[in-house]
Short mmCIF file of C-alpha atoms in Angstrom, two decimals:
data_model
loop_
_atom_site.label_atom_id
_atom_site.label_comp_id
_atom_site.label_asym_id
_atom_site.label_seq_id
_atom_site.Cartn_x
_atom_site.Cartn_y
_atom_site.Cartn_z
CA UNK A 1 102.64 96.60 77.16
CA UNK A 2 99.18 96.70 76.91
CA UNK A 3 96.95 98.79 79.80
CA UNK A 4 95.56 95.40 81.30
CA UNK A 5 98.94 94.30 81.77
CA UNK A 6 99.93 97.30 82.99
CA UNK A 7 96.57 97.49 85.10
CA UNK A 8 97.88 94.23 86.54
CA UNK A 9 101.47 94.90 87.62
CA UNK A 10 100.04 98.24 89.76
CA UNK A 11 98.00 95.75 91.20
CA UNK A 12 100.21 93.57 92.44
CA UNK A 13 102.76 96.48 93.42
CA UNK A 14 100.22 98.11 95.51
CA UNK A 15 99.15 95.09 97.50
CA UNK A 16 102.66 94.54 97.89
CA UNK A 17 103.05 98.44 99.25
CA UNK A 18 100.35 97.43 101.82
CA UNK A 19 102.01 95.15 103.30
CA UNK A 20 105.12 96.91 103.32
CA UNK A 21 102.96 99.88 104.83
CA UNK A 22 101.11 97.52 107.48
CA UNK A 23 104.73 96.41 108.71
CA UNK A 24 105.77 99.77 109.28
CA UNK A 25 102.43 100.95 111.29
CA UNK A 26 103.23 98.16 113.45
CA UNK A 27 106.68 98.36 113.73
CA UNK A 28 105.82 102.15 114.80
CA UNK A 29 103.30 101.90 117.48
CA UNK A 30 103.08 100.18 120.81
CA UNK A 31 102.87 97.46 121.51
CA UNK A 32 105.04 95.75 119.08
CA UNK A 33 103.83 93.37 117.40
CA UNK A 34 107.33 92.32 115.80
CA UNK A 35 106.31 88.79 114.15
CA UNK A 36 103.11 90.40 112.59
CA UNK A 37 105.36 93.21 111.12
CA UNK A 38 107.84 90.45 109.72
CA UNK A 39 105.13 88.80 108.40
CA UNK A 40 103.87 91.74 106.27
CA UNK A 41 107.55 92.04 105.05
CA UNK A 42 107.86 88.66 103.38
CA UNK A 43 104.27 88.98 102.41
CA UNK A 44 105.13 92.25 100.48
CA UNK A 45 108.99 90.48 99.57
CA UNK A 46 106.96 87.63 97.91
CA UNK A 47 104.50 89.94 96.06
CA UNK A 48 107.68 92.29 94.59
CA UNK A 49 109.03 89.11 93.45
CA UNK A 50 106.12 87.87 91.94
CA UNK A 51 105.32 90.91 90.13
CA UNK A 52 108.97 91.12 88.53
CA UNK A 53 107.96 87.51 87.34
CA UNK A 54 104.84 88.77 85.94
CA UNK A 55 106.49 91.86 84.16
CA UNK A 56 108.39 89.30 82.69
CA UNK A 57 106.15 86.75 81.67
CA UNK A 58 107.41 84.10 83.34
CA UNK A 59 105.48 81.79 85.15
CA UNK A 60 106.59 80.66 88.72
CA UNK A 61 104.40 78.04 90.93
CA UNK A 62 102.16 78.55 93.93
CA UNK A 63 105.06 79.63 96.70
CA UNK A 64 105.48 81.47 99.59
CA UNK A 65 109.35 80.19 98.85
CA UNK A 66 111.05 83.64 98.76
CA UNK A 67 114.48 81.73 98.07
CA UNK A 68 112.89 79.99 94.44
CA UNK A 69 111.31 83.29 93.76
CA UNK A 70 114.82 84.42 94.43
CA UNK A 71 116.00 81.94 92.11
CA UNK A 72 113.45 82.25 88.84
CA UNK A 73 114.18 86.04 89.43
CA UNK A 74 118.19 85.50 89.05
CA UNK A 75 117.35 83.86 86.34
CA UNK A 76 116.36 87.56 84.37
CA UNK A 77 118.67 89.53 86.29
CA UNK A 78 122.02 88.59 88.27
CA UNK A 79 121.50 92.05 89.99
CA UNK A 80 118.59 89.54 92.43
CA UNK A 81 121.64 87.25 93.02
CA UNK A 82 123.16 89.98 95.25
CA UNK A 83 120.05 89.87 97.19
CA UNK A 84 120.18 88.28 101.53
CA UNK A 85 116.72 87.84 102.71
CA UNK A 86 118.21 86.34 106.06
CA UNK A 87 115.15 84.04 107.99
CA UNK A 88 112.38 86.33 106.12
CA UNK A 89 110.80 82.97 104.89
CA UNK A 90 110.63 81.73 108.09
CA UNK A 91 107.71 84.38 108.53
CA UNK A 92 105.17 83.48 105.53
CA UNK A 93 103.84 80.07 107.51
CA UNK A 94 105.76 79.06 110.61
CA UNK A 95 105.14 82.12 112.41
CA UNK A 96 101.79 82.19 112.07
CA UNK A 97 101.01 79.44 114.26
CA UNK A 98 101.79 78.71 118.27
CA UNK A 99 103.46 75.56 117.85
CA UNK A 100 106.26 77.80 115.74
CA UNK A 101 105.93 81.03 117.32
CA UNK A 102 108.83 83.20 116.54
CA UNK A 103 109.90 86.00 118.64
CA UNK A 104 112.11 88.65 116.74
CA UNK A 105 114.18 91.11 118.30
CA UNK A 106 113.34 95.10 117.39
CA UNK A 107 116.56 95.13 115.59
CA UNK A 108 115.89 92.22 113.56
CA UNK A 109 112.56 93.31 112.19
CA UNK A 110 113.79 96.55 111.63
CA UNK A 111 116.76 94.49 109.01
CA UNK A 112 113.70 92.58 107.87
CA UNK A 113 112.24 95.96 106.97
CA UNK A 114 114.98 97.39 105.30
CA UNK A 115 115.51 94.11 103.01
CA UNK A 116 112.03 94.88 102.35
CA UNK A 117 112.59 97.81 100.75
CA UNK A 118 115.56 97.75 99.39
CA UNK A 119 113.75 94.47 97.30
CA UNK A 120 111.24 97.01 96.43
CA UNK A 121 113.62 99.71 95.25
CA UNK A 122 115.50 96.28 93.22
CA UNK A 123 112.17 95.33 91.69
CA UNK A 124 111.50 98.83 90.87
CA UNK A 125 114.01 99.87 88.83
CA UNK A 126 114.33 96.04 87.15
CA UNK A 127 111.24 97.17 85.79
CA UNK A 128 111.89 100.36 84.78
CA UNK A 129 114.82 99.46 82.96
CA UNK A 130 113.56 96.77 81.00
CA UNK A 131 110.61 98.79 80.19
CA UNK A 132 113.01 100.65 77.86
#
């Protein structure tokens, strides 16, 4: 792999760790703010996914559609078939806006959360091992 490729993929991994950050801070400090924080979690959800796309060359369209990311990635590696992203889409769009406001319980963004990183830790090692 050559260093702007590589340049690239750190790129994307640490905008995706900022958003996995962001939803932490907030899910951490008063007062909660619990759509915001499940918005950062699909954000950074949709940017591991991408980046495992990337790493693999393959091209995917202009989506906030965790479930077709889902999809193109399941297409490498069955291990991204195993993966239950309950209503995180719902968060990239609809729950941005008043006329969809969503209202998640602490419990629920703190699931959210987990998936979160337990798609990083998937995307992680993905990469890893196909690096070898």
């Amino acid at each position: 792999m050559k260093d702007d490729e590589r340049n690239y993929i750190e790129q994307w991994l640490e905008k995706a760790e900022h958003d996995l950050l962001a939803a932490r801070l907030i899910l951490d400090h008063q007062p909660l703010i619990l759509d915001i924080s499940c918005f950062h979690c699909q954000q950074a959800v949709e940017k591991y996914l991408k980046t495992f796309l990337i790493f693999c060359k393959k091209d995917f369209p202009k989506t906030h559609n965790i479930d077709l990311l889902l999809k193109n990635c399941s297409a490498i590696s069955d291990r991204f078939k195993e993966v239950d992203v309950k209503n995180l889409e719902d968060f990239a769009v609809r729950g941005r806006y008043p006329h969809d406001f969503l209202l998640p319980s602490v419990e629920e963004a703190e699931e959210l959360y987990q998936i979160t990183l337990e798609i990083k830790e998937l995307v992680t090692k993905e990469i890893q091992s196909q690096r070898k």
